[in-house]
Amino acid sequence: VGRWTPRSARGLVSSCQARLPAARSRPLASGSRRNVRPPCRARAVAMPFLHGFRRIIFEYQPLVDAILGSLGIQDPERQEPLDGPSYVASEESRLLVLTELLERKAHSPFYQEGVSNALLKMAELGLTRAADVLLRNGANLNFEDPVTYYTALHIAVLRSQPDMVELLVRHGADINRRDRIHESSPLDLASEEPERLPCLQRLLELGADVNAADKHGKTALLHALASSDGVQIHNTENIRLLLEGGADVKATTKDGDTVFTCIIFLLGETVGGDQEEAQMINRFCFQVTRLLLAHGADPSECPAHESLTHICLKSFKLHFALLRFLLESGAAYNCSLHGASCWSGFHIVFERLCSHPGCAEDESHAELLRKAETVLDLMVTNSHKLQLPENFDIHPVGSLAAKIRALHCSLRQLESYPPPLKHLCRVYIRLYLQPWPVDAKVKALPLPDRLKWYLLSEHSGSLEDQA
């Protein structure tokens, strides 16, 4: 401390010294002298443990400042872009100055800490050539920022510097290293913002473990989903890249969160909210669900509160477009693990119809009935054998009770007879043409138009546009 006390440090020292308990004044014996120590020595005794940002200020910050100064950087926080023609033209000479500085300071105290901390600044600014010089002159790749505990690789990802990411990994940085505070890997951080997509792609190309999980069981895919709000942050491309890189759609956290947890939460946010934001959220949920299903995710697994199909069935009027897509894509309308004994789409739809008695002039109930008919038809169209739940009885009331009862009876009749051969052919041909959408594939088949129209569900169409 006595070797170097910058002006900026004096206030810190004074404030720290002020927190120390004041020594009690004692009467001095006759002829005795008060032992008064010099201020700097008193500070050295009072603060024996220097760590974190204090260590930067008191020990190796002068070297960091000198390194930045040799590169023409006075204030990293307010530094103008360094990719301008003037800086690029002078970069060669600046690197020579940096190399000479490092040679002169190579045996100075706290040299490695200084160059390692300067490497963090290079990672932040994306100065790959300067970072390479520091690495060849003793910078430690595992050095952590004393405040955030991020390494240079974490910082390069946060600042979206893909070339710096590659340089650090090529020099031996641990591509899967997690920080000490949040336990986030570089891939986790890259997955959380659309602007970091180039870093995400570079990390995957360099061999990052796409299915590595933190202490909570959260993978990069779950990070990308949880960080999306569907309005300001759309991580659709990040999610696509992770899935194409082999991300496991069955990943589950220790709290039971799945790939559909975020989508279910966002769908709940559309209720009673701003209409424009609700449309944006619905569009995002549709796009992400389509990606997840294309890579094998099952939206109909239990528990029910984590099943996207179950949630959409419970509110089929509100989430009608997404439910249509799920059923068109072959999603099970019963629990895919335990069948109708766990939960059944037929039971949920009729329960919703019977809980809304309505009246003859009630347009909302008529619309609910029309959508229910569509949903039920899609269930029948895409199932080779109808699976109605046990004790499937209903007690409708109101003006539309007769229509609801007739709908229920038609399903009972379908269940009691074996499905026709043409129906089975339609189901299996549509399954063979998965993934969704199958309409264009059906129209391309070398079949008569009449058969094509039979293969096409009357309720399919511009689903994505409606979503």
GROMACS .gro file of C-alpha atoms in nm:
model
  467
    1VAL     CA    1   0.000   0.000   0.000
    2GLY     CA    2   0.283   0.233   0.084
    3ARG     CA    3   0.432   0.181  -0.263
    4TRP     CA    4   0.141   0.333  -0.455
    5THR     CA    5  -0.158   0.536  -0.339
    6PRO     CA    6  -0.351   0.692  -0.629
    7ARG     CA    7  -0.582   0.980  -0.573
    8SER     CA    8  -0.885   0.762  -0.646
    9ALA     CA    9  -0.780   0.522  -0.373
   10ARG     CA   10  -0.742   0.780  -0.100
   11GLY     CA   11  -1.114   0.825  -0.057
   12LEU     CA   12  -1.158   0.448  -0.033
   13VAL     CA   13  -0.885   0.420   0.227
   14SER     CA   14  -1.028   0.708   0.428
   15SER     CA   15  -1.377   0.562   0.421
   16CYS     CA   16  -1.246   0.219   0.525
   17GLN     CA   17  -1.036   0.375   0.797
   18ALA     CA   18  -1.335   0.572   0.922
   19ARG     CA   19  -1.523   0.243   0.981
   20LEU     CA   20  -1.253   0.121   1.221
   21PRO     CA   21  -1.339   0.167   1.592
   22ALA     CA   22  -1.172   0.476   1.738
   23ALA     CA   23  -0.906   0.406   2.003
   24ARG     CA   24  -1.000   0.524   2.349
   25SER     CA   25  -0.797   0.820   2.470
   26ARG     CA   26  -0.607   0.751   2.789
   27PRO     CA   27  -0.437   1.005   3.017
   28LEU     CA   28  -0.064   1.020   2.953
   29ALA     CA   29   0.182   0.981   3.234
   30SER     CA   30   0.403   1.274   3.313
   31GLY     CA   31   0.687   1.297   3.065
   32SER     CA   32   0.548   1.024   2.839
   33ARG     CA   33   0.518   1.071   2.466
   34ARG     CA   34   0.217   0.969   2.252
   35ASN     CA   35   0.316   0.713   1.990
   36VAL     CA   36   0.184   0.861   1.663
   37ARG     CA   37   0.230   0.653   1.347
   38PRO     CA   38   0.253   0.792   0.996
   39PRO     CA   39  -0.084   0.781   0.814
   40CYS     CA   40   0.028   0.543   0.539
   41ARG     CA   41   0.172   0.290   0.788
   42ALA     CA   42  -0.148   0.308   0.992
   43ARG     CA   43  -0.347   0.222   0.682
   44ALA     CA   44  -0.119  -0.071   0.602
   45VAL     CA   45  -0.178  -0.221   0.946
   46ALA     CA   46  -0.551  -0.149   0.945
   47MET     CA   47  -0.616  -0.325   0.611
   48PRO     CA   48  -0.408  -0.645   0.602
   49PHE     CA   49  -0.651  -0.835   0.377
   50LEU     CA   50  -0.667  -0.694   0.025
   51HIS     CA   51  -0.890  -0.875  -0.221
   52GLY     CA   52  -1.144  -0.810  -0.496
   53PHE     CA   53  -1.164  -0.459  -0.635
   54ARG     CA   54  -0.938  -0.328  -0.354
   55ARG     CA   55  -0.660  -0.546  -0.484
   56ILE     CA   56  -0.703  -0.399  -0.833
   57ILE     CA   57  -0.671  -0.046  -0.698
   58PHE     CA   58  -0.379  -0.106  -0.464
   59GLU     CA   59  -0.174  -0.366  -0.646
   60TYR     CA   60  -0.199  -0.419  -1.019
   61GLN     CA   61  -0.422  -0.142  -1.154
   62PRO     CA   62  -0.119   0.068  -1.259
   63LEU     CA   63  -0.008  -0.208  -1.496
   64VAL     CA   64  -0.363  -0.248  -1.630
   65ASP     CA   65  -0.379   0.127  -1.695
   66ALA     CA   66  -0.043   0.118  -1.868
   67ILE     CA   67  -0.154  -0.169  -2.093
   68LEU     CA   68  -0.474   0.010  -2.187
   69GLY     CA   69  -0.284   0.331  -2.244
   70SER     CA   70  -0.040   0.160  -2.480
   71LEU     CA   71  -0.340   0.061  -2.691
   72GLY     CA   72  -0.487   0.410  -2.690
   73ILE     CA   73  -0.766   0.322  -2.448
   74GLN     CA   74  -0.818   0.578  -2.175
   75ASP     CA   75  -1.160   0.474  -2.039
   76PRO     CA   76  -1.293   0.129  -2.136
   77GLU     CA   77  -1.642   0.221  -2.017
   78ARG     CA   78  -1.664   0.515  -2.260
   79GLN     CA   79  -1.442   0.383  -2.533
   80GLU     CA   80  -1.551   0.460  -2.888
   81PRO     CA   81  -1.570   0.169  -3.138
   82LEU     CA   82  -1.225   0.032  -3.214
   83ASP     CA   83  -1.302  -0.094  -3.564
   84GLY     CA   84  -1.265   0.245  -3.730
   85PRO     CA   85  -1.006   0.292  -4.007
   86SER     CA   86  -0.784   0.519  -3.796
   87TYR     CA   87  -0.752   0.268  -3.512
   88VAL     CA   88  -0.700  -0.027  -3.747
   89ALA     CA   89  -0.424   0.163  -3.929
   90SER     CA   90  -0.239   0.230  -3.605
   91GLU     CA   91  -0.303  -0.110  -3.444
   92GLU     CA   92   0.030  -0.256  -3.556
   93SER     CA   93   0.231   0.018  -3.390
   94ARG     CA   94   0.018  -0.001  -3.075
   95LEU     CA   95   0.082  -0.374  -3.048
   96LEU     CA   96   0.457  -0.307  -3.069
   97VAL     CA   97   0.426  -0.056  -2.785
   98LEU     CA   98   0.227  -0.314  -2.585
   99THR     CA   99   0.489  -0.584  -2.643
  100GLU     CA  100   0.771  -0.354  -2.530
  101LEU     CA  101   0.573  -0.258  -2.219
  102LEU     CA  102   0.517  -0.622  -2.125
  103GLU     CA  103   0.886  -0.701  -2.169
  104ARG     CA  104   0.981  -0.414  -1.936
  105LYS     CA  105   0.725  -0.509  -1.670
  106ALA     CA  106   0.772  -0.887  -1.691
  107HIS     CA  107   0.943  -0.909  -1.350
  108SER     CA  108   0.737  -0.648  -1.167
  109PRO     CA  109   0.520  -0.747  -0.869
  110PHE     CA  110   0.168  -0.866  -0.956
  111TYR     CA  111   0.259  -0.887  -1.325
  112GLN     CA  112   0.040  -1.188  -1.404
  113GLU     CA  113  -0.259  -1.040  -1.222
  114GLY     CA  114  -0.219  -0.719  -1.420
  115VAL     CA  115  -0.198  -0.880  -1.765
  116SER     CA  116  -0.477  -1.123  -1.674
  117ASN     CA  117  -0.705  -0.840  -1.569
  118ALA     CA  118  -0.617  -0.654  -1.887
  119LEU     CA  119  -0.724  -0.965  -2.080
  120LEU     CA  120  -1.074  -0.918  -1.939
  121LYS     CA  121  -1.077  -0.568  -2.090
  122MET     CA  122  -0.962  -0.704  -2.426
  123ALA     CA  123  -1.241  -0.963  -2.416
  124GLU     CA  124  -1.494  -0.691  -2.344
  125LEU     CA  125  -1.374  -0.471  -2.631
  126GLY     CA  126  -1.313  -0.754  -2.877
  127LEU     CA  127  -0.942  -0.675  -2.932
  128THR     CA  128  -0.832  -1.022  -3.040
  129ARG     CA  129  -0.478  -0.931  -3.150
  130ALA     CA  130  -0.403  -0.752  -2.825
  131ALA     CA  131  -0.554  -1.043  -2.632
  132ASP     CA  132  -0.327  -1.281  -2.822
  133VAL     CA  133  -0.023  -1.074  -2.719
  134LEU     CA  134  -0.133  -1.084  -2.354
  135LEU     CA  135  -0.189  -1.459  -2.367
  136ARG     CA  136   0.157  -1.515  -2.513
  137ASN     CA  137   0.301  -1.302  -2.234
  138GLY     CA  138   0.155  -1.479  -1.933
  139ALA     CA  139  -0.214  -1.383  -1.907
  140ASN     CA  140  -0.414  -1.643  -1.717
  141LEU     CA  141  -0.724  -1.770  -1.902
  142ASN     CA  142  -0.886  -1.871  -1.573
  143PHE     CA  143  -0.844  -1.531  -1.408
  144GLU     CA  144  -1.178  -1.410  -1.273
  145ASP     CA  145  -1.312  -1.058  -1.261
  146PRO     CA  146  -1.288  -0.972  -0.889
  147VAL     CA  147  -1.641  -0.828  -0.884
  148THR     CA  148  -1.848  -1.053  -1.115
  149TYR     CA  149  -1.623  -1.363  -1.102
  150TYR     CA  150  -1.660  -1.400  -1.480
  151THR     CA  151  -1.364  -1.522  -1.684
  152ALA     CA  152  -1.257  -1.365  -2.013
  153LEU     CA  153  -1.464  -1.623  -2.202
  154HIS     CA  154  -1.781  -1.534  -2.012
  155ILE     CA  155  -1.720  -1.165  -2.076
  156ALA     CA  156  -1.658  -1.222  -2.447
  157VAL     CA  157  -1.994  -1.398  -2.472
  158LEU     CA  158  -2.176  -1.129  -2.274
  159ARG     CA  159  -2.030  -0.863  -2.507
  160SER     CA  160  -2.110  -1.075  -2.815
  161GLN     CA  161  -1.752  -1.111  -2.938
  162PRO     CA  162  -1.748  -1.443  -3.132
  163ASP     CA  163  -1.392  -1.400  -3.265
  164MET     CA  164  -1.267  -1.343  -2.911
  165VAL     CA  165  -1.458  -1.653  -2.799
  166GLU     CA  166  -1.277  -1.861  -3.059
  167LEU     CA  167  -0.937  -1.713  -2.973
  168LEU     CA  168  -0.978  -1.791  -2.603
  169VAL     CA  169  -1.097  -2.147  -2.666
  170ARG     CA  170  -0.812  -2.208  -2.911
  171HIS     CA  171  -0.570  -2.096  -2.638
  172GLY     CA  172  -0.718  -2.351  -2.397
  173ALA     CA  173  -1.005  -2.179  -2.216
  174ASP     CA  174  -1.251  -2.426  -2.063
  175ILE     CA  175  -1.549  -2.394  -2.296
  176ASN     CA  176  -1.790  -2.540  -2.037
  177ARG     CA  177  -1.659  -2.353  -1.730
  178ARG     CA  178  -1.928  -2.214  -1.499
  179ASP     CA  179  -1.898  -1.891  -1.306
  180ARG     CA  180  -1.895  -1.906  -0.926
  181ILE     CA  181  -2.200  -1.688  -0.863
  182HIS     CA  182  -2.475  -1.807  -1.100
  183GLU     CA  183  -2.309  -2.127  -1.225
  184SER     CA  184  -2.369  -2.014  -1.584
  185SER     CA  185  -2.162  -2.164  -1.862
  186PRO     CA  186  -2.064  -1.959  -2.169
  187LEU     CA  187  -2.328  -2.151  -2.366
  188ASP     CA  188  -2.594  -2.064  -2.106
  189LEU     CA  189  -2.510  -1.694  -2.137
  190ALA     CA  190  -2.502  -1.710  -2.517
  191SER     CA  191  -2.847  -1.870  -2.527
  192GLU     CA  192  -3.018  -1.596  -2.325
  193GLU     CA  193  -3.010  -1.305  -2.573
  194PRO     CA  194  -3.078  -1.289  -2.950
  195GLU     CA  195  -2.776  -1.058  -2.991
  196ARG     CA  196  -2.548  -1.337  -2.867
  197LEU     CA  197  -2.652  -1.577  -3.144
  198PRO     CA  198  -2.310  -1.552  -3.322
  199CYS     CA  199  -2.136  -1.654  -2.998
  200LEU     CA  200  -2.383  -1.937  -2.949
  201GLN     CA  201  -2.310  -2.069  -3.296
  202ARG     CA  202  -1.935  -2.038  -3.247
  203LEU     CA  203  -1.946  -2.219  -2.911
  204LEU     CA  204  -2.140  -2.509  -3.062
  205GLU     CA  205  -1.895  -2.528  -3.351
  206LEU     CA  206  -1.607  -2.539  -3.101
  207GLY     CA  207  -1.759  -2.832  -2.913
  208ALA     CA  208  -1.951  -2.685  -2.618
  209ASP     CA  209  -2.164  -2.944  -2.435
  210VAL     CA  210  -2.516  -2.856  -2.548
  211ASN     CA  211  -2.681  -3.065  -2.275
  212ALA     CA  212  -2.466  -2.965  -1.977
  213ALA     CA  213  -2.683  -2.859  -1.683
  214ASP     CA  214  -2.622  -2.630  -1.387
  215LYS     CA  215  -2.683  -2.723  -1.023
  216HIS     CA  216  -3.057  -2.672  -1.078
  217GLY     CA  217  -3.065  -2.904  -1.380
  218LYS     CA  218  -3.109  -2.616  -1.623
  219THR     CA  219  -2.959  -2.667  -1.968
  220ALA     CA  220  -2.881  -2.401  -2.229
  221LEU     CA  221  -3.212  -2.481  -2.404
  222LEU     CA  222  -3.405  -2.419  -2.082
  223HIS     CA  223  -3.207  -2.097  -2.032
  224ALA     CA  224  -3.306  -1.980  -2.382
  225LEU     CA  225  -3.672  -2.057  -2.316
  226ALA     CA  226  -3.681  -1.903  -1.967
  227SER     CA  227  -3.516  -1.582  -2.092
  228SER     CA  228  -3.779  -1.525  -2.362
  229ASP     CA  229  -4.078  -1.305  -2.293
  230GLY     CA  230  -4.229  -1.318  -2.643
  231VAL     CA  231  -4.245  -0.938  -2.664
  232GLN     CA  232  -3.899  -0.785  -2.628
  233ILE     CA  233  -3.683  -1.097  -2.615
  234HIS     CA  234  -3.743  -1.358  -2.886
  235ASN     CA  235  -3.489  -1.636  -2.859
  236THR     CA  236  -3.647  -1.833  -3.143
  237GLU     CA  237  -3.325  -1.859  -3.346
  238ASN     CA  238  -3.121  -1.943  -3.036
  239ILE     CA  239  -3.366  -2.225  -2.960
  240ARG     CA  240  -3.353  -2.346  -3.321
  241LEU     CA  241  -2.972  -2.352  -3.315
  242LEU     CA  242  -2.961  -2.543  -2.986
  243LEU     CA  243  -3.212  -2.800  -3.111
  244GLU     CA  244  -3.020  -2.848  -3.434
  245GLY     CA  245  -2.707  -2.889  -3.219
  246GLY     CA  246  -2.862  -3.182  -3.032
  247ALA     CA  247  -3.029  -3.017  -2.731
  248ASP     CA  248  -3.243  -3.264  -2.536
  249VAL     CA  249  -3.612  -3.169  -2.552
  250LYS     CA  250  -3.678  -3.396  -2.252
  251ALA     CA  251  -3.451  -3.195  -2.022
  252THR     CA  252  -3.612  -3.123  -1.684
  253THR     CA  253  -3.491  -2.910  -1.394
  254LYS     CA  254  -3.489  -3.026  -1.033
  255ASP     CA  255  -3.805  -2.819  -0.982
  256GLY     CA  256  -3.981  -3.006  -1.264
  257ASP     CA  257  -3.963  -2.735  -1.531
  258THR     CA  258  -3.971  -2.868  -1.888
  259VAL     CA  259  -3.934  -2.713  -2.233
  260PHE     CA  260  -4.306  -2.632  -2.223
  261THR     CA  261  -4.305  -2.456  -1.884
  262CYS     CA  262  -4.208  -2.122  -2.034
  263ILE     CA  263  -4.468  -2.151  -2.312
  264ILE     CA  264  -4.743  -2.235  -2.063
  265PHE     CA  265  -4.644  -1.937  -1.849
  266LEU     CA  266  -4.643  -1.699  -2.146
  267LEU     CA  267  -4.984  -1.821  -2.261
  268GLY     CA  268  -5.115  -1.734  -1.917
  269GLU     CA  269  -4.976  -1.383  -1.960
  270THR     CA  270  -5.202  -1.326  -2.262
  271VAL     CA  271  -5.518  -1.342  -2.051
  272GLY     CA  272  -5.653  -0.994  -1.988
  273GLY     CA  273  -5.338  -0.826  -2.119
  274ASP     CA  274  -5.261  -0.590  -2.404
  275GLN     CA  275  -5.399  -0.731  -2.729
  276GLU     CA  276  -5.096  -0.643  -2.939
  277GLU     CA  277  -4.859  -0.800  -2.688
  278ALA     CA  278  -5.084  -1.106  -2.665
  279GLN     CA  279  -5.059  -1.153  -3.043
  280MET     CA  280  -4.679  -1.129  -3.026
  281ILE     CA  281  -4.665  -1.383  -2.743
  282ASN     CA  282  -4.900  -1.622  -2.925
  283ARG     CA  283  -4.687  -1.599  -3.239
  284PHE     CA  284  -4.370  -1.669  -3.041
  285CYS     CA  285  -4.529  -1.965  -2.859
  286PHE     CA  286  -4.649  -2.110  -3.188
  287GLN     CA  287  -4.305  -2.083  -3.351
  288VAL     CA  288  -4.122  -2.235  -3.054
  289THR     CA  289  -4.378  -2.515  -3.012
  290ARG     CA  290  -4.338  -2.600  -3.379
  291LEU     CA  291  -3.960  -2.625  -3.332
  292LEU     CA  292  -3.991  -2.840  -3.020
  293LEU     CA  293  -4.237  -3.082  -3.177
  294ALA     CA  294  -4.020  -3.114  -3.488
  295HIS     CA  295  -3.739  -3.236  -3.259
  296GLY     CA  296  -3.948  -3.491  -3.071
  297ALA     CA  297  -4.092  -3.303  -2.773
  298ASP     CA  298  -4.412  -3.454  -2.629
  299PRO     CA  299  -4.667  -3.186  -2.530
  300SER     CA  300  -4.912  -3.438  -2.379
  301GLU     CA  301  -4.706  -3.588  -2.096
  302CYS     CA  302  -4.821  -3.558  -1.737
  303PRO     CA  303  -4.831  -3.393  -1.492
  304ALA     CA  304  -5.124  -3.208  -1.640
  305HIS     CA  305  -5.005  -2.863  -1.534
  306GLU     CA  306  -4.685  -2.918  -1.736
  307SER     CA  307  -4.870  -3.050  -2.042
  308LEU     CA  308  -4.914  -2.793  -2.318
  309THR     CA  309  -5.193  -2.998  -2.479
  310HIS     CA  310  -5.383  -3.017  -2.149
  311ILE     CA  311  -5.351  -2.641  -2.093
  312CYS     CA  312  -5.472  -2.563  -2.447
  313LEU     CA  313  -5.766  -2.804  -2.408
  314LYS     CA  314  -5.868  -2.637  -2.081
  315SER     CA  315  -5.883  -2.301  -2.262
  316PHE     CA  316  -5.947  -2.420  -2.617
  317LYS     CA  317  -6.147  -2.110  -2.707
  318LEU     CA  318  -5.855  -1.883  -2.615
  319HIS     CA  319  -5.571  -2.104  -2.743
  320PHE     CA  320  -5.765  -2.251  -3.033
  321ALA     CA  321  -5.503  -2.201  -3.307
  322LEU     CA  322  -5.223  -2.356  -3.102
  323LEU     CA  323  -5.444  -2.651  -3.001
  324ARG     CA  324  -5.533  -2.712  -3.366
  325PHE     CA  325  -5.165  -2.718  -3.451
  326LEU     CA  326  -5.091  -2.966  -3.171
  327LEU     CA  327  -5.367  -3.202  -3.284
  328GLU     CA  328  -5.273  -3.166  -3.651
  329SER     CA  329  -4.916  -3.253  -3.554
  330GLY     CA  330  -5.025  -3.580  -3.397
  331ALA     CA  331  -5.015  -3.478  -3.031
  332ALA     CA  332  -5.208  -3.717  -2.806
  333TYR     CA  333  -5.540  -3.580  -2.682
  334ASN     CA  334  -5.510  -3.800  -2.371
  335CYS     CA  335  -5.217  -3.828  -2.134
  336SER     CA  336  -4.945  -3.984  -2.348
  337LEU     CA  337  -4.806  -4.179  -2.050
  338HIS     CA  338  -5.119  -4.314  -1.876
  339GLY     CA  339  -5.399  -4.267  -2.128
  340ALA     CA  340  -5.751  -4.141  -2.062
  341SER     CA  341  -5.743  -4.260  -1.700
  342CYS     CA  342  -5.508  -3.970  -1.621
  343TRP     CA  343  -5.675  -3.696  -1.826
  344SER     CA  344  -5.880  -3.699  -2.144
  345GLY     CA  345  -5.927  -3.431  -2.408
  346PHE     CA  346  -6.287  -3.540  -2.468
  347HIS     CA  347  -6.372  -3.505  -2.101
  348ILE     CA  348  -6.205  -3.162  -2.079
  349VAL     CA  349  -6.389  -3.025  -2.386
  350PHE     CA  350  -6.732  -3.144  -2.274
  351GLU     CA  351  -6.669  -3.026  -1.919
  352ARG     CA  352  -6.600  -2.681  -2.061
  353LEU     CA  353  -6.916  -2.690  -2.275
  354CYS     CA  354  -7.135  -2.796  -1.984
  355SER     CA  355  -6.992  -2.530  -1.753
  356HIS     CA  356  -7.106  -2.255  -1.992
  357PRO     CA  357  -7.487  -2.292  -2.024
  358GLY     CA  358  -7.542  -1.977  -2.233
  359CYS     CA  359  -7.865  -1.892  -2.413
  360ALA     CA  360  -7.999  -1.888  -2.767
  361GLU     CA  361  -7.874  -1.533  -2.829
  362ASP     CA  362  -7.536  -1.592  -2.666
  363GLU     CA  363  -7.286  -1.563  -2.952
  364SER     CA  364  -6.992  -1.649  -2.727
  365HIS     CA  365  -7.144  -1.986  -2.641
  366ALA     CA  366  -7.226  -2.057  -3.005
  367GLU     CA  367  -6.864  -1.980  -3.094
  368LEU     CA  368  -6.748  -2.205  -2.811
  369LEU     CA  369  -6.961  -2.487  -2.952
  370ARG     CA  370  -6.825  -2.438  -3.305
  371LYS     CA  371  -6.467  -2.451  -3.181
  372ALA     CA  372  -6.547  -2.755  -2.967
  373GLU     CA  373  -6.684  -2.934  -3.274
  374THR     CA  374  -6.364  -2.853  -3.464
  375VAL     CA  375  -6.142  -2.977  -3.181
  376LEU     CA  376  -6.341  -3.299  -3.144
  377ASP     CA  377  -6.331  -3.360  -3.519
  378LEU     CA  378  -5.952  -3.317  -3.519
  379MET     CA  379  -5.923  -3.567  -3.235
  380VAL     CA  380  -6.124  -3.821  -3.433
  381THR     CA  381  -5.948  -3.747  -3.763
  382ASN     CA  382  -5.601  -3.803  -3.619
  383SER     CA  383  -5.667  -4.112  -3.406
  384HIS     CA  384  -5.680  -4.468  -3.540
  385LYS     CA  385  -5.890  -4.579  -3.241
  386LEU     CA  386  -6.118  -4.356  -3.041
  387GLN     CA  387  -6.031  -4.351  -2.670
  388LEU     CA  388  -6.312  -4.210  -2.459
  389PRO     CA  389  -6.269  -4.198  -2.081
  390GLU     CA  390  -6.462  -4.431  -1.852
  391ASN     CA  391  -6.789  -4.297  -1.706
  392PHE     CA  392  -6.800  -4.045  -1.987
  393ASP     CA  393  -7.138  -3.896  -1.895
  394ILE     CA  394  -7.250  -3.537  -1.938
  395HIS     CA  395  -7.532  -3.323  -1.803
  396PRO     CA  396  -7.564  -3.015  -2.026
  397VAL     CA  397  -7.812  -2.736  -1.954
  398GLY     CA  398  -7.925  -2.431  -2.145
  399SER     CA  399  -8.048  -2.367  -2.497
  400LEU     CA  400  -7.763  -2.558  -2.663
  401ALA     CA  401  -7.794  -2.864  -2.440
  402ALA     CA  402  -7.953  -3.068  -2.720
  403LYS     CA  403  -7.664  -2.999  -2.959
  404ILE     CA  404  -7.408  -3.085  -2.692
  405ARG     CA  405  -7.595  -3.410  -2.617
  406ALA     CA  406  -7.607  -3.498  -2.988
  407LEU     CA  407  -7.233  -3.437  -3.017
  408HIS     CA  408  -7.174  -3.666  -2.722
  409CYS     CA  409  -7.393  -3.941  -2.869
  410SER     CA  410  -7.210  -3.929  -3.204
  411LEU     CA  411  -6.880  -3.994  -3.026
  412ARG     CA  412  -7.033  -4.283  -2.832
  413GLN     CA  413  -7.148  -4.439  -3.159
  414LEU     CA  414  -6.805  -4.398  -3.319
  415GLU     CA  415  -6.648  -4.571  -3.020
  416SER     CA  416  -6.886  -4.868  -3.036
  417TYR     CA  417  -6.805  -4.957  -3.398
  418PRO     CA  418  -6.469  -5.047  -3.552
  419PRO     CA  419  -6.325  -4.761  -3.756
  420PRO     CA  420  -6.376  -4.790  -4.135
  421LEU     CA  421  -6.079  -4.889  -4.348
  422LYS     CA  422  -6.078  -4.554  -4.527
  423HIS     CA  423  -6.052  -4.375  -4.191
  424LEU     CA  424  -5.755  -4.589  -4.088
  425CYS     CA  425  -5.587  -4.519  -4.422
  426ARG     CA  426  -5.635  -4.147  -4.371
  427VAL     CA  427  -5.489  -4.156  -4.020
  428TYR     CA  428  -5.180  -4.356  -4.116
  429ILE     CA  429  -5.110  -4.160  -4.435
  430ARG     CA  430  -5.130  -3.834  -4.241
  431LEU     CA  431  -4.898  -3.974  -3.973
  432TYR     CA  432  -4.654  -4.087  -4.240
  433LEU     CA  433  -4.647  -3.733  -4.384
  434GLN     CA  434  -4.553  -3.575  -4.048
  435PRO     CA  435  -4.411  -3.335  -3.937
  436TRP     CA  436  -4.669  -3.063  -3.976
  437PRO     CA  437  -4.783  -2.904  -4.203
  438VAL     CA  438  -4.904  -3.198  -4.409
  439ASP     CA  439  -5.144  -3.009  -4.637
  440ALA     CA  440  -4.885  -2.929  -4.905
  441LYS     CA  441  -4.755  -3.287  -4.891
  442VAL     CA  442  -5.106  -3.428  -4.935
  443LYS     CA  443  -5.170  -3.206  -5.237
  444ALA     CA  444  -4.845  -3.330  -5.397
  445LEU     CA  445  -4.951  -3.697  -5.377
  446PRO     CA  446  -5.030  -3.873  -5.710
  447LEU     CA  447  -5.393  -3.928  -5.610
  448PRO     CA  448  -5.732  -3.815  -5.746
  449ASP     CA  449  -5.849  -3.483  -5.605
  450ARG     CA  450  -6.139  -3.652  -5.426
  451LEU     CA  451  -5.900  -3.868  -5.224
  452LYS     CA  452  -5.677  -3.569  -5.151
  453TRP     CA  453  -5.972  -3.377  -5.008
  454TYR     CA  454  -6.056  -3.676  -4.789
  455LEU     CA  455  -5.699  -3.692  -4.657
  456LEU     CA  456  -5.708  -3.322  -4.578
  457SER     CA  457  -5.888  -3.229  -4.261
  458GLU     CA  458  -6.166  -2.981  -4.331
  459HIS     CA  459  -6.031  -2.774  -4.042
  460SER     CA  460  -5.671  -2.749  -4.163
  461GLY     CA  461  -5.550  -2.443  -4.346
  462SER     CA  462  -5.357  -2.127  -4.272
  463LEU     CA  463  -5.299  -2.228  -3.913
  464GLU     CA  464  -4.972  -2.040  -3.875
  465ASP     CA  465  -5.122  -1.716  -4.004
  466GLN     CA  466  -5.407  -1.741  -3.754
  467ALA     CA  467  -5.165  -1.812  -3.471
   0.00000   0.00000   0.00000
